[in-house]
Every structure is written in C-alpha cells, then in structure tokens.
C-alpha cells in the first residue's frame, strides 16, 4: 500500500481494481457477515466453507468474501454465488459440503437449499428474482453484498473515491454545495432538514469547522446506519471527506453507539486504510487539503442523537441538549461551526457527486428526493433492511417486499419514526412514504424504522412502552419533559393495569399538548407523538381498557387470561409438559384444563399450542 | 457502590493506572477513559472513579455525574454470564418482556441484579440492532435470535452443562497429573 500522491495515482489504482473485478473469471462467494447473519452463525459456516474448499483444492479457483449486511436478515446466514447470483439462504455448516461439491465444483444447484418464497411457495434460484430484492432500488445499500468492508481495494473496485476525486479536482466548494442543494437531499436522521442548506450556512461561518457523523442510532427498531457502517464504511467516509472539502474543515468526528462494536471495528479499519493510501491526513492527493477523522464511542443515551447533546457528549460532558437560538452550524462542537449529518445522509453524498444532482432528483417525490433505507421489522414475514425510492407506498413495502403479516394474522398498524413517531393504521396503507406525507398523518420519517404490528399488538401498551422509554431517556434538565412524561407514563400504566378512569384520555391529551409545546429539545417536543397518533386512530381500544377493563390483544397482563378451548384442544399434552407451574392437566387425547388462579401468564402454553386451542380472553 | 474489591480487581486497578497515562489530560477524554476502565473491570467501582477524577484533575462528583448519565456504565459487578434481554420496539412487539420475565423467574433475580454466586446477571437493553431476529437475548457475547419463552430454560441449562463438563475435565486432568 503506497500513498497516492496525485489524481492520476488514484485513478490508476481504481481502474486496476475495477478491471480486476470485471475480468475476474473466478467464482465469487459472498457470505453475509452482518450482525443479523453473524448471530445466526456465519462464522461457523465460513470456517466449514474454507475447509471444504481446501479439501477439494478449490481455494485458488474461488474467491470467498465476508460481506456486510445484504438486508434480508430474516433468512440469514445468506450466501450468494456470483457471477450467476445463486441465492442460498438460512445456511448451516452441514449444508456446505453439498454446495461445494455440487454448485462450486459441478455447477449444479442444491435443490433443497434453494429459497422458497413463503408467499407463493415458489422456488427462486437467483438473488435478483427474490421478491424481497426485486422491488427495491438499492442505490446506497447495493454494494454491501459484493464488497468486503475491511478491504478498501474492494471499494475501489466498485468505483470508490471517484466522488472525492471529482470534488477535489473538478469542483469548487461552492459547486459541491450547489450540487447537494439541487439534489434535494434531506437529512436522513429524523428531521429531514435540507442538507445543502445546512452545508451552505456552515460554510458561511468562521472558525475551525468540524464535520460530524451522527451514528448514535438510538431509535429502537432501526439498524440501517449500523449496517452501512459495518457493510460499506468507505461510502460514509467518502461522503464526509466531500463534506469537509465543501465547507473547508480539517477535522471530523464519528459518534458511534457503544452497542455497535463491529461498526466501530470496521470503521476504524476503514480510517486506517484510507490514511495509508493518503486519502485522509495531510496534503490529500497532493492538493494541500488536510482532513482527518476521529471515532468517539457514545456512552448509550438516546438523547445524544440530538445534535447539541451529541456535541456536549463529544466534549466529555453529560449529553444535555441546549436551546438552539444559535444553530450548531454556527456554534456547535467546541463553540465552532459544526456540520452534523447522519450516516445514511453521508452515504448519499458520493452518489450525488458521481451521478449528478439531476439524476438523484429524478428519484423520489416532489419534496423528498432519492431513496430511503427502512428497517422493516416486527410482525412481518420478511424482516430486514429495505431500500426503496421515496414515495413507495406502505402497502408495497409491507406486503410485496415484506411478504405480509406473520402467521396470516391481521395487519393493525405500522409504527414509523422511532419512539417519537406515530402508529399509522390500515386506512393509510396506500400512502406514499416520504417526509411530508408521514408528518401529515401524525407520524414522521425518523431514521426509518418501520415496526409492523398485528392484531396481537396492544396499542395502549405500545404507547406506554414508548413513553416509558422516553421518560427513561429524558435528560431531565427541563421540567415539561421530565415531569410531563412521568405523569403520562403513570396514566398509561394505570390504564394497562386496569385502573383507568373516565377522563384519562382527556388528561393524556392535555399533558401531550403541554410536553409538545413547552419542552426544550426535539426529544420532548416529539415525545407525545406516539400517544397522540394512537389515541387519534385507536381511541376505541383505549376506551375498552378504561371502561371494560379488557385488553383485546391479550398483552396487558392484568386484563386478560388464558383459557383452553375445549373444542379445539386435541389433548396432545404439549402445553401441560411445558407449563413451568404445572397447572395444566388432562388425559391424553382429551381436552385439558388450566387452573386460572395459579397461572402466571408466561405465555409458554400459548406459544406451544399447535391447534390454537390456548386462547386469550 | 461499596463492594469490597477482589484481589484481581485490585490488580486491574494498577494496570488501569498505567493505561491512564496514554490519554491526554483533556476533559473530552473522560468518556473514553471510563470506557477503558469498564473494559478492564466490567463495572466502575468508586475507587476507579476517584482515580479518573484525580488524573483529569476534575471533581469526583463530575466524573460520577457523567458516568451515571450514560446507560453503558455499571456500578455493580455483572455476573460471569451476563444476560441482556433486548426490549427495543421490534423485540417489544414480539413479546420481549415475556422473555425477560422468563429469565427473571428461572434465575430468581430481577432486571439489574446479579445472582448470589455471581454466575448470572440480567439487564434489559434498549436495542442491539438485530431487530430482524426479534425477540433477542444476549448471553455473554452470543446473540440468540427468535427467542421463545420455552428456549430460556434450554439456554441456561446449556451453560450449566458446559460448566459441568469443564469442571469434570479439569478434575480429570488434575488427577492425571497426580
């Protein structure tokens, strides 16, 4: 590895790696080593694969890559064999000998491992035909599957650092900012503030300007930033360097959650190799431009996703937000102009510079351009990361890409925008998702979490869950947020426990109004969203809790009990065997009984029964 | 925060003192330093907090203030097999709380506590970013996805069995030596 001293050196190294990828005659096995697949056991699969390849003397004929997240986490660990694009999901070590023997050696498919679409029951051989991928437009996320995130050379081979080259040699800082402005890129972290305008204001203010990447992905239920940092760290890094050129900054920070150790490792390695090639550090590509990036591991506080709190945390203080009379682009980190963008926003930058703002702005809707990565999770068949153009309908995302609701249950709502977002009911399924449309229905884009809920999800419990989370994460410096959320939680808990009173809903609405209007920072002002949107669309469910003391979804423990349906029960004894309290009894092949007064509602019998005979009352 | 330090912990404090020297005496290094201490000790005893305060020449209460603000820092020693149950949104709607309850019941301790033999501790965490595998529990470093109430006992039993096997092998090798 040598330092690249000028434009030509970068060009020649990139084209040599591009050519190597293009002309490679070798088979390429890409094995997903993202956090999801990793948890399913990618490491063991990889070891077995390497052993088997060695046994067949194929090590030199085949290239194996441990790639970042492919997105289809539900079916991990995932293997894709290029150039054909053969897709093998849910692999175990025992499957590897078959794959090596048949597919790698003889070019045949291993029939039993081929992906079966759960919706149509059809077998699908190639990755590109899998419905989960077919309907996506993977502009930002697409390279994850073919590059090894620990090798900068792999990033070169897909045209990496071309945007840096263009920004550094062919464009003036003003032109870069104009390009980003024209593209219509809006911040992907939550607020959706136009990125170009932020850049422009930052560049106007004087001082040591800082470029900061917000990777404190605190929204529970969203993990696209994690997967980008883990799977394609150089794209984020390149975006940050372009940002630094545009505003004239020499120092950058990446603030990553400590819960994401692999992201920290992969990004650190990316920094290291970029420094070795001279793409970071002093005199980048001989232009006299200096820029370097530090990693700061967050201590775990949701409020640190807020820009001023994040900067306080970077300074070694408790992450408490301040009032933004003066914006951080003017006085932020160390009282200097600071330009903070989220991981996904940064990853969009190289694409805009490479393909041009016109191309970028042709994707998406009037007010929201480009694509957005959503983390589609909850009670949906195909969980994973989904990248679609802005404006794609919820129905396409949940039913066509996501494959619909688990166990054929009924769709109830989808929660977007993290804890500060809202729940969107069925009537809005044909809504095209973008920043403005989501706000109109009382939710928000947030960082792109999409949590699907079915008939078994209790909306009161969901609201209680979010308020509990937010009051726990409230930094506590302003009264409305600290005390208001606590009162809201008390009321919601009361309702969930069956002690709800008449007037509680009005009280919640009043409190929500106060917290939303009087809190200091974004955490407080948006905190009542889940409650407000919930009451707006699911008022009846709240009333059932308050008046009838019932939880129709069977979630609020004091408000329901389990019963064994005497007609449906086949007497298979499975529930009786599993019951930890040993309170289910009955003869084999005869309906069983459950002793209500001793039941702890652990849910084991409900989960175990294969005949839906354990019912919620 | 007043547990007696074990001998190993006292030894670890010494290496922490040495490690401190590698950090600049800047306020901005407080969180990285606390992270380093916790990597060594798995929690932050008051002795260590005082040491950090002295090194950075700031008040101990300021160090404590920062440490208690962030969820990452612990003030009690965790068990040998820390159990973390994720209660992020995706895990919550897929009944993560029932998983937590089952761990609590099986181990006889509550969230935030450690068993008397210091083998297990339970902690609820906000989101570990494996939402597609919800509900998720992490035991030690291993992520267990698609948890179910009935899986809890099996997982704990596996640890017990592994421990037994390790013990037996140790005894065996010891008896062979003598």
Coordinates of C-alpha atoms in Angstrom, one line a residue, chain B residues 35-154:
Chain B
X35 CA -15.0 3.0 28.8
X36 CA -11.4 1.8 29.2
X37 CA -11.9 1.3 32.9
X38 CA -15.1 -0.6 32.4
X39 CA -13.4 -2.8 29.8
X40 CA -10.9 -3.8 32.4
X41 CA -13.2 -4.3 35.4
X42 CA -16.6 -4.8 33.8
X43 CA -18.0 -2.1 36.1
X44 CA -16.9 1.2 37.7
X45 CA -16.1 0.8 41.4
X46 CA -15.8 4.1 43.3
X47 CA -12.0 3.6 43.7
X48 CA -11.7 3.7 39.9
X49 CA -13.9 6.8 39.6
X50 CA -11.7 8.7 42.1
X51 CA -8.6 7.6 40.2
X52 CA -10.0 9.0 37.0
X53 CA -11.0 12.3 38.7
X54 CA -7.5 12.7 40.1
X55 CA -5.9 12.1 36.8
X56 CA -8.1 14.5 34.9
X57 CA -7.9 17.0 37.8
X58 CA -11.7 17.4 38.0
X59 CA -14.1 16.7 40.8
X60 CA -15.1 13.1 41.5
X61 CA -18.7 14.2 41.6
X62 CA -18.4 15.4 38.0
X63 CA -17.0 12.1 36.9
X64 CA -19.9 10.4 38.7
X65 CA -22.3 12.7 37.1
X66 CA -21.1 11.8 33.6
X67 CA -20.9 8.1 34.4
X68 CA -24.4 7.9 35.7
X69 CA -25.8 9.8 32.8
X70 CA -24.9 7.2 30.2
X71 CA -26.6 3.8 30.2
X72 CA -23.4 2.0 29.3
X73 CA -21.7 2.4 32.7
X74 CA -22.4 0.0 35.5
X75 CA -21.7 0.4 39.2
X76 CA -22.2 -3.2 40.2
X77 CA -20.1 -6.2 39.1
X78 CA -22.0 -8.2 36.5
X79 CA -22.3 -12.0 36.5
X80 CA -20.0 -14.3 34.7
X81 CA -22.7 -14.8 32.2
X82 CA -24.5 -11.5 31.8
X83 CA -27.9 -12.0 30.2
X84 CA -29.1 -9.0 28.2
X85 CA -32.6 -9.0 27.0
X86 CA -33.4 -6.6 24.2
X87 CA -36.6 -4.5 24.7
X88 CA -36.3 -2.4 21.6
X89 CA -39.5 -1.8 19.7
X90 CA -39.2 -4.7 17.4
X91 CA -38.5 -7.0 20.4
X92 CA -41.2 -5.5 22.4
X93 CA -43.9 -6.2 19.9
X94 CA -42.7 -9.7 19.5
X95 CA -43.0 -10.1 23.3
X96 CA -39.5 -9.5 24.6
X97 CA -40.9 -8.7 28.0
X98 CA -42.1 -12.2 28.3
X99 CA -38.6 -13.4 27.6
X100 CA -37.3 -11.1 30.3
X101 CA -39.8 -12.4 32.8
X102 CA -38.9 -16.0 32.0
X103 CA -35.2 -15.3 32.6
X104 CA -36.1 -13.5 35.8
X105 CA -38.1 -16.4 37.0
X106 CA -35.6 -19.0 36.1
X107 CA -32.7 -17.3 37.7
X108 CA -34.7 -15.9 40.7
X109 CA -33.3 -12.4 40.2
X110 CA -34.7 -9.2 38.7
X111 CA -33.6 -6.9 36.0
X112 CA -30.4 -5.2 37.1
X113 CA -29.4 -7.8 39.6
X114 CA -26.7 -10.5 39.9
X115 CA -27.2 -14.0 41.3
X116 CA -25.6 -14.6 44.7
X117 CA -23.0 -16.9 43.2
X118 CA -22.1 -14.1 40.7
X119 CA -22.8 -16.5 37.8
X120 CA -25.7 -14.7 36.1
X121 CA -26.9 -11.1 35.9
X122 CA -29.9 -9.7 34.0
X123 CA -30.1 -6.5 32.2
X124 CA -32.6 -5.0 29.8
X125 CA -31.2 -3.1 26.9
X126 CA -32.9 -0.7 24.5
X127 CA -31.9 -2.0 21.1
X128 CA -29.0 -4.1 19.9
X129 CA -29.6 -3.6 16.2
X130 CA -30.6 -7.2 15.4
X131 CA -34.3 -6.2 15.0
X132 CA -34.9 -8.7 12.3
X133 CA -34.2 -11.5 14.8
X134 CA -36.6 -10.2 17.4
X135 CA -37.0 -11.1 20.2
X136 CA -33.3 -11.1 21.0
X137 CA -31.4 -12.1 24.1
X138 CA -27.6 -11.9 24.5
X139 CA -25.8 -14.2 26.9
X140 CA -22.2 -13.3 27.3
X141 CA -21.2 -12.3 23.7
X142 CA -23.6 -14.6 21.9
X143 CA -26.7 -13.2 20.3
X144 CA -29.7 -15.5 20.4
X145 CA -32.4 -14.5 18.0
X146 CA -36.0 -15.6 17.6
X147 CA -36.2 -16.3 21.4
X148 CA -39.2 -18.0 22.8
X149 CA -40.2 -18.5 26.4
X150 CA -39.5 -22.2 26.1
X151 CA -36.0 -21.6 24.9
X152 CA -34.9 -19.8 28.1
X153 CA -34.5 -22.9 30.2
X154 CA -32.6 -24.7 27.5

